[in-house]
């Protein structure tokens, strides 16, 4: 059960991870009670639970070492744009949902469930999960199916770590992810009953193990704001943004291909694979180019959004699917 105690922040310092990712003393590991309940304590000489520090603009600071492997080919989208131009239909079918999301979504305490065809099913407090996984910063592009794009300094952990934690069984081929379904935290759910809530997305276990697949818990040096999918969302930079499901409560390992929110609404326009490819247009607009959000510049769209080197191998045996692989 979710107990709504908004903004009761505490942190738990963690040790450095092998990749050098770390959380420092100022960083969030919220939900002190949950951490204590799980028996997690800091090591000798470390602070156990500390008050979370608020940045100058009110955001809660979450520092993480940058993984220098992931570089951008264009300037970073300013935070003020990224936090005020969002798709989060639970708060309305337009881009100006940030105030409603900030007001209504209560991102902590928050439980995440991993279930289905796994040897290690778990329900865990999100901060306990984050603590276990460790965090790093990665600069990634985001290409929306609507033909706009941005660049974001995400903070989070490799999705492969979550797969390892779950220990999928041999017949687990897909991961079905689900957003919260508590309509009292999202006015757009009740006011738009025609949508197939909750928001659902799915990927293959193989895709989730790809090095680029990233579970996001922060951005711009802070915990991820509500409108961007607090407290935990997905980002797979080679796929259209609608795959990047926000505010996840459940990861179910399944044998059958899940049907996503948008696929259920309009399968001819929004498919399962949703890999970015400039050659396959959306039925109602071109995908050959994209509008860079903060410059308004129109630039060519790249195959797999420029991440082909890392991901093309995932689809070598699926090219025969043609358009389906890219919608
Ligand atoms: N997740 C949920 N739960 N609800 C949504 O409406 N929109 C998707 C995705 N994740 C959406 C969602 C779409 S269409 C996009 S482009 C990205 O979130 C946008 O992420 P951003 O607002 O952080 O840019």
Short mmCIF file of C-alpha atoms and ligand atoms in Angstrom, two decimals:
data_model
loop_
_atom_site.label_atom_id
_atom_site.label_comp_id
_atom_site.label_asym_id
_atom_site.label_seq_id
_atom_site.Cartn_x
_atom_site.Cartn_y
_atom_site.Cartn_z
CA UNK A 1 0.00 0.00 0.00
CA UNK A 2 1.25 3.47 -0.75
CA UNK A 3 1.36 5.72 2.25
CA UNK A 4 1.39 9.28 1.06
CA UNK A 5 3.92 11.19 3.02
CA UNK A 6 5.09 13.71 0.47
CA UNK A 7 8.49 15.33 0.88
CA UNK A 8 9.72 13.37 3.86
CA UNK A 9 13.15 13.08 2.37
CA UNK A 10 16.13 11.32 3.84
CA UNK A 11 19.18 9.84 2.24
CA UNK A 12 21.41 6.87 2.68
CA UNK A 13 24.92 7.21 1.39
CA UNK A 14 26.19 4.39 -0.78
CA UNK A 15 29.53 3.09 -1.75
CA UNK A 16 31.07 3.66 -5.16
CA UNK A 17 30.02 1.17 -7.81
CA UNK A 18 32.52 -0.59 -10.07
CA UNK A 19 31.78 1.88 -12.88
CA UNK A 20 32.69 4.74 -10.56
CA UNK A 21 29.10 5.85 -10.26
CA UNK A 22 28.36 7.21 -6.86
CA UNK A 23 25.96 9.11 -4.73
CA UNK A 24 27.48 11.77 -2.56
CA UNK A 25 26.44 13.04 0.82
CA UNK A 26 24.00 15.52 -0.58
CA UNK A 27 22.12 12.99 -2.56
CA UNK A 28 18.81 11.46 -2.22
CA UNK A 29 18.11 8.08 -1.03
CA UNK A 30 14.69 8.83 0.26
CA UNK A 31 12.40 6.75 2.39
CA UNK A 32 14.53 6.32 5.48
CA UNK A 33 11.97 4.10 7.12
CA UNK A 34 11.89 1.78 4.13
CA UNK A 35 15.67 1.56 4.05
CA UNK A 36 15.88 0.82 7.74
CA UNK A 37 13.11 -1.74 7.38
CA UNK A 38 15.09 -3.50 4.68
CA UNK A 39 18.08 -3.66 6.95
CA UNK A 40 20.16 -1.35 4.76
CA UNK A 41 22.67 0.65 6.68
CA UNK A 42 25.74 2.58 5.68
CA UNK A 43 29.21 1.27 6.38
CA UNK A 44 31.57 2.43 9.13
CA UNK A 45 32.27 6.12 9.03
CA UNK A 46 29.44 6.80 6.62
CA UNK A 47 26.44 8.86 7.35
CA UNK A 48 23.41 6.63 7.40
CA UNK A 49 20.48 8.87 6.64
CA UNK A 50 20.89 12.51 5.92
CA UNK A 51 18.57 15.34 5.12
CA UNK A 52 18.24 15.84 1.40
CA UNK A 53 19.64 19.09 0.11
CA UNK A 54 17.47 21.33 -1.98
CA UNK A 55 19.05 23.20 -4.89
CA UNK A 56 18.56 26.93 -5.56
CA UNK A 57 15.53 26.31 -7.77
CA UNK A 58 13.86 23.90 -5.34
CA UNK A 59 14.95 20.68 -7.08
CA UNK A 60 16.42 17.89 -4.96
CA UNK A 61 20.08 17.41 -5.77
CA UNK A 62 21.28 14.05 -7.12
CA UNK A 63 24.88 14.05 -8.28
CA UNK A 64 26.31 11.21 -10.27
CA UNK A 65 29.56 10.69 -12.10
CA UNK A 66 29.19 11.19 -15.83
CA UNK A 67 29.82 8.17 -18.00
CA UNK A 68 32.03 9.82 -20.64
CA UNK A 69 31.33 7.08 -23.15
CA UNK A 70 28.07 8.70 -24.20
CA UNK A 71 28.64 11.95 -26.05
CA UNK A 72 26.25 14.23 -27.87
CA UNK A 73 26.43 15.65 -31.38
CA UNK A 74 24.40 18.73 -30.45
CA UNK A 75 23.95 21.09 -27.50
CA UNK A 76 22.06 20.06 -24.41
CA UNK A 77 18.41 21.07 -24.22
CA UNK A 78 18.03 23.67 -21.47
CA UNK A 79 16.45 22.23 -18.36
CA UNK A 80 13.71 24.87 -18.39
CA UNK A 81 12.51 23.59 -21.78
CA UNK A 82 12.77 19.93 -20.93
CA UNK A 83 10.75 20.35 -17.76
CA UNK A 84 7.95 22.36 -19.35
CA UNK A 85 7.39 20.56 -22.66
CA UNK A 86 6.33 17.04 -21.81
CA UNK A 87 4.21 14.15 -22.94
CA UNK A 88 2.53 12.58 -19.92
CA UNK A 89 -1.06 11.83 -20.92
CA UNK A 90 -2.04 11.01 -17.36
CA UNK A 91 -2.02 14.81 -16.92
CA UNK A 92 -3.51 15.81 -20.26
CA UNK A 93 -3.02 15.28 -23.97
CA UNK A 94 -0.92 18.41 -24.50
CA UNK A 95 2.61 19.45 -23.60
CA UNK A 96 1.93 21.84 -20.72
CA UNK A 97 1.34 19.28 -18.01
CA UNK A 98 4.22 20.13 -15.70
CA UNK A 99 2.22 22.09 -13.12
CA UNK A 100 -0.44 19.37 -12.85
CA UNK A 101 2.17 16.62 -12.54
CA UNK A 102 4.07 18.57 -9.90
CA UNK A 103 0.86 19.14 -7.94
CA UNK A 104 -0.72 15.71 -8.22
CA UNK A 105 1.93 13.01 -8.49
CA UNK A 106 3.32 11.79 -5.17
CA UNK A 107 6.52 9.99 -6.14
CA UNK A 108 7.58 8.77 -2.70
CA UNK A 109 7.14 6.45 -0.98
CA UNK A 110 6.89 4.29 -4.12
CA UNK A 111 7.01 0.55 -4.55
CA UNK A 112 8.33 -1.23 -7.63
CA UNK A 113 7.39 -4.82 -8.34
CA UNK A 114 9.39 -7.27 -10.46
CA UNK A 115 7.35 -10.38 -11.22
CA UNK A 116 6.40 -12.97 -13.81
CA UNK A 117 8.88 -15.50 -15.22
CA UNK A 118 11.75 -14.73 -12.88
CA UNK A 119 13.60 -16.62 -10.16
CA UNK A 120 13.76 -13.53 -7.97
CA UNK A 121 10.36 -11.80 -7.80
CA UNK A 122 10.57 -8.66 -5.66
CA UNK A 123 8.51 -5.77 -4.42
CA UNK A 124 10.86 -3.08 -3.24
CA UNK A 125 10.89 0.57 -2.26
CA UNK A 126 12.19 2.56 -5.23
CA UNK A 127 14.99 4.16 -3.23
CA UNK A 128 16.11 0.82 -1.95
CA UNK A 129 16.26 -0.32 -5.57
CA UNK A 130 18.22 2.78 -6.62
CA UNK A 131 20.57 2.30 -3.71
CA UNK A 132 21.20 -1.26 -4.78
CA UNK A 133 21.82 -0.39 -8.41
CA UNK A 134 23.93 2.78 -8.04
CA UNK A 135 23.68 5.71 -10.44
CA UNK A 136 25.63 7.34 -13.23
CA UNK A 137 24.97 10.23 -15.60
CA UNK A 138 24.56 9.68 -19.35
CA UNK A 139 23.98 12.29 -22.05
CA UNK A 140 21.44 10.88 -24.48
CA UNK A 141 19.28 12.13 -27.30
CA UNK A 142 15.51 11.67 -27.23
CA UNK A 143 13.57 11.49 -30.50
CA UNK A 144 9.80 11.69 -30.17
CA UNK A 145 7.62 9.97 -32.76
CA UNK A 146 6.08 13.43 -33.27
CA UNK A 147 9.36 14.49 -34.96
CA UNK A 148 10.84 16.72 -32.28
CA UNK A 149 13.97 15.93 -30.35
CA UNK A 150 15.91 16.93 -27.28
CA UNK A 151 19.07 16.02 -25.45
CA UNK A 152 19.08 15.21 -21.77
CA UNK A 153 21.67 14.58 -19.03
CA UNK A 154 19.89 11.60 -17.49
CA UNK A 155 20.89 9.99 -14.21
CA UNK A 156 20.09 6.37 -13.59
CA UNK A 157 21.35 2.83 -13.98
CA UNK A 158 21.70 0.30 -16.77
CA UNK A 159 18.49 -1.68 -17.23
CA UNK A 160 20.64 -4.81 -17.53
CA UNK A 161 21.25 -4.54 -13.77
CA UNK A 162 17.52 -4.80 -13.17
CA UNK A 163 17.35 -7.84 -15.45
CA UNK A 164 20.22 -9.43 -13.52
CA UNK A 165 18.43 -8.75 -10.25
CA UNK A 166 15.24 -10.38 -11.55
CA UNK A 167 17.00 -13.51 -12.86
CA UNK A 168 14.67 -14.22 -15.78
CA UNK A 169 13.73 -17.80 -16.57
CA UNK A 170 14.39 -19.29 -20.01
CA UNK A 171 10.90 -18.63 -21.34
CA UNK A 172 10.91 -14.92 -20.34
CA UNK A 173 11.23 -13.13 -23.68
CA UNK A 174 9.67 -9.73 -22.98
CA UNK A 175 9.38 -7.21 -20.15
CA UNK A 176 5.99 -5.59 -19.74
CA UNK A 177 6.18 -2.31 -17.81
CA UNK A 178 3.29 -0.48 -16.25
CA UNK A 179 2.79 3.09 -14.98
CA UNK A 180 0.88 3.70 -11.73
CA UNK A 181 -2.89 3.41 -12.10
CA UNK A 182 -3.95 5.51 -9.11
CA UNK A 183 -6.21 8.05 -10.79
CA UNK A 184 -6.22 10.25 -7.69
CA UNK A 185 -2.58 11.12 -8.54
CA UNK A 186 -3.36 12.05 -12.14
CA UNK A 187 -6.44 14.05 -13.06
CA UNK A 188 -6.09 13.20 -16.75
CA UNK A 189 -6.83 9.55 -16.08
CA UNK A 190 -10.38 10.27 -14.93
CA UNK A 191 -11.01 13.09 -17.37
CA UNK A 192 -9.89 10.99 -20.38
CA UNK A 193 -11.63 7.65 -19.78
CA UNK A 194 -11.31 6.69 -23.46
CA UNK A 195 -7.59 5.92 -23.04
CA UNK A 196 -6.58 2.36 -22.09
CA UNK A 197 -5.02 3.12 -18.70
CA UNK A 198 -2.62 2.29 -17.22
CA UNK A 199 0.15 3.29 -19.64
CA UNK A 200 1.95 0.09 -20.60
CA UNK A 201 5.08 -0.51 -22.64
CA UNK A 202 7.13 -3.55 -23.51
CA UNK A 203 10.61 -4.42 -24.73
CA UNK A 204 12.42 -7.69 -25.31
CA UNK A 205 14.67 -9.01 -22.56
CA UNK A 206 17.47 -8.82 -25.12
CA UNK A 207 16.81 -5.10 -25.67
CA UNK A 208 16.71 -4.51 -21.92
CA UNK A 209 20.15 -6.10 -21.65
CA UNK A 210 21.60 -3.76 -24.29
CA UNK A 211 24.14 -1.40 -22.74
CA UNK A 212 22.15 1.70 -23.78
CA UNK A 213 18.87 0.73 -22.07
CA UNK A 214 18.67 3.05 -19.07
CA UNK A 215 16.44 3.31 -16.02
CA UNK A 216 16.15 7.01 -15.28
CA UNK A 217 15.85 8.35 -11.74
CA UNK A 218 17.35 11.81 -12.21
CA UNK A 219 18.12 14.53 -14.73
CA UNK A 220 20.11 17.76 -14.72
CA UNK A 221 21.80 16.82 -11.44
CA UNK A 222 18.53 16.37 -9.56
CA UNK A 223 16.03 13.66 -8.90
CA UNK A 224 13.83 13.31 -11.95
CA UNK A 225 10.92 15.75 -11.74
CA UNK A 226 7.34 14.51 -11.70
CA UNK A 227 6.55 15.63 -15.23
CA UNK A 228 9.52 13.65 -16.58
CA UNK A 229 8.39 10.44 -14.92
CA UNK A 230 9.30 10.40 -11.23
CA UNK A 231 10.46 8.38 -9.46
CA UNK A 232 11.62 5.94 -12.16
CA UNK A 233 11.21 5.79 -15.94
CA UNK A 234 12.79 4.15 -18.93
CA UNK A 235 14.88 5.65 -21.69
CA UNK A 236 16.06 3.72 -24.75
CA UNK A 237 17.62 6.40 -26.95
CA UNK A 238 17.38 4.43 -30.22
CA UNK A 239 13.60 4.13 -29.94
CA UNK A 240 10.84 6.69 -30.24
CA UNK A 241 10.08 8.47 -26.99
CA UNK A 242 6.72 6.78 -26.45
CA UNK A 243 8.61 3.63 -25.41
CA UNK A 244 10.12 5.63 -22.53
CA UNK A 245 7.41 4.77 -20.02
CA UNK A 246 7.22 7.05 -16.98
CA UNK A 247 6.52 6.50 -13.27
CA UNK A 248 6.83 2.71 -13.45
CA UNK A 249 5.35 0.49 -10.75
CA UNK A 250 5.73 -2.95 -12.31
CA UNK A 251 8.17 -4.91 -14.47
CA UNK A 252 6.66 -8.25 -15.51
CA UNK A 253 8.79 -10.79 -17.36
CA UNK A 254 6.52 -12.57 -19.82
CA UNK A 255 6.66 -14.95 -22.76
CA UNK A 256 4.08 -13.15 -24.95
CA UNK A 257 4.72 -9.81 -26.60
CA UNK A 258 3.00 -7.07 -24.57
CA UNK A 259 0.74 -4.53 -26.27
CA UNK A 260 1.68 -0.97 -25.42
CA UNK A 261 -0.63 1.94 -24.65
CA UNK A 262 -0.16 3.57 -28.05
CA UNK A 263 -0.24 0.31 -29.97
CA UNK A 264 -3.58 -0.44 -28.39
CA UNK A 265 -4.91 2.98 -29.40
CA UNK A 266 -3.55 3.00 -32.97
CA UNK A 267 -1.49 -0.02 -34.01
CA UNK A 268 -1.05 1.27 -37.57
CA UNK A 269 0.88 4.28 -36.28
CA UNK A 270 2.64 3.13 -33.10
CA UNK A 271 4.11 -0.33 -33.13
CA UNK A 272 5.99 -2.51 -30.69
CA UNK A 273 9.52 -2.03 -32.01
CA UNK A 274 9.44 1.75 -32.56
CA UNK A 275 13.07 2.00 -33.65
CA UNK A 276 13.97 5.36 -35.15
CA UNK A 277 14.49 5.23 -38.91
CA UNK A 278 14.32 8.27 -41.24
CA UNK A 279 13.23 6.06 -44.15
CA UNK A 280 9.93 4.99 -42.69
CA UNK A 281 7.48 7.84 -42.37
CA UNK A 282 4.70 8.02 -39.86
CA UNK A 283 1.43 7.66 -41.83
CA UNK A 284 0.68 11.33 -41.15
CA UNK A 285 4.12 13.02 -41.26
CA UNK A 286 7.71 12.59 -42.33
CA UNK A 287 10.28 10.97 -40.06
CA UNK A 288 13.17 12.03 -42.32
CA UNK A 289 13.89 15.11 -40.21
CA UNK A 290 13.22 16.36 -36.72
CA UNK A 291 12.83 19.71 -34.97
CA UNK A 292 15.47 20.26 -32.30
CA UNK A 293 13.37 21.64 -29.53
CA UNK A 294 15.48 24.44 -28.15
CA UNK A 295 16.88 25.75 -31.44
CA UNK A 296 13.86 25.10 -33.66
CA UNK A 297 16.35 23.86 -36.23
CA UNK A 298 15.25 21.07 -38.57
CA UNK A 299 17.96 18.37 -38.78
CA UNK A 300 18.13 14.99 -40.50
CA UNK A 301 16.97 12.06 -38.39
CA UNK A 302 19.49 9.25 -38.00
CA UNK A 303 18.91 5.50 -38.20
CA UNK A 304 18.44 4.20 -34.64
CA UNK A 305 18.67 7.87 -33.65
CA UNK A 306 22.43 7.63 -34.20
CA UNK A 307 22.95 4.62 -31.91
CA UNK A 308 23.27 1.96 -34.61
CA UNK A 309 26.72 0.90 -33.52
CA UNK A 310 25.35 -0.25 -30.18
CA UNK A 311 21.97 -1.63 -31.23
CA UNK A 312 21.86 -2.65 -34.90
CA UNK A 313 22.94 -6.18 -33.95
CA UNK A 314 19.72 -6.61 -31.97
CA UNK A 315 17.74 -6.45 -35.20
CA UNK A 316 20.02 -8.19 -37.71
CA UNK A 317 17.61 -11.13 -37.96
CA UNK A 318 14.50 -8.92 -37.97
CA UNK A 319 15.13 -6.60 -40.92
CA UNK A 320 12.59 -8.63 -42.90
CA UNK A 321 9.90 -7.06 -40.72
CA UNK A 322 10.44 -3.84 -42.71
CA UNK A 323 8.37 -0.89 -41.59
CA UNK A 324 7.05 -2.74 -38.54
CA UNK A 325 10.52 -2.58 -36.99
CA UNK A 326 10.49 1.20 -37.22
CA UNK A 327 7.03 2.35 -36.19
N1 LIG B 1 4.77 7.56 -19.98
C1 LIG B 1 3.52 7.67 -19.47
N2 LIG B 1 3.21 7.00 -18.37
N3 LIG B 1 2.58 8.46 -20.05
C2 LIG B 1 2.85 9.15 -21.22
O1 LIG B 1 1.94 9.84 -21.74
N4 LIG B 1 4.50 9.67 -22.96
C3 LIG B 1 5.61 9.11 -23.71
C4 LIG B 1 6.82 8.82 -22.80
N5 LIG B 1 6.39 8.15 -21.59
C5 LIG B 1 4.15 9.04 -21.79
C6 LIG B 1 5.11 8.25 -21.10
C7 LIG B 1 6.05 9.96 -24.81
S1 LIG B 1 5.00 10.03 -26.15
C8 LIG B 1 7.25 10.63 -24.81
S2 LIG B 1 7.81 11.45 -26.19
C9 LIG B 1 8.10 10.70 -23.61
O2 LIG B 1 7.49 10.04 -22.49
C10 LIG B 1 8.33 12.14 -23.27
O3 LIG B 1 9.21 12.28 -22.19
P1 LIG B 1 9.54 13.75 -21.66
O4 LIG B 1 8.25 14.40 -21.30
O5 LIG B 1 10.43 13.55 -20.47
O6 LIG B 1 10.23 14.45 -22.79
#
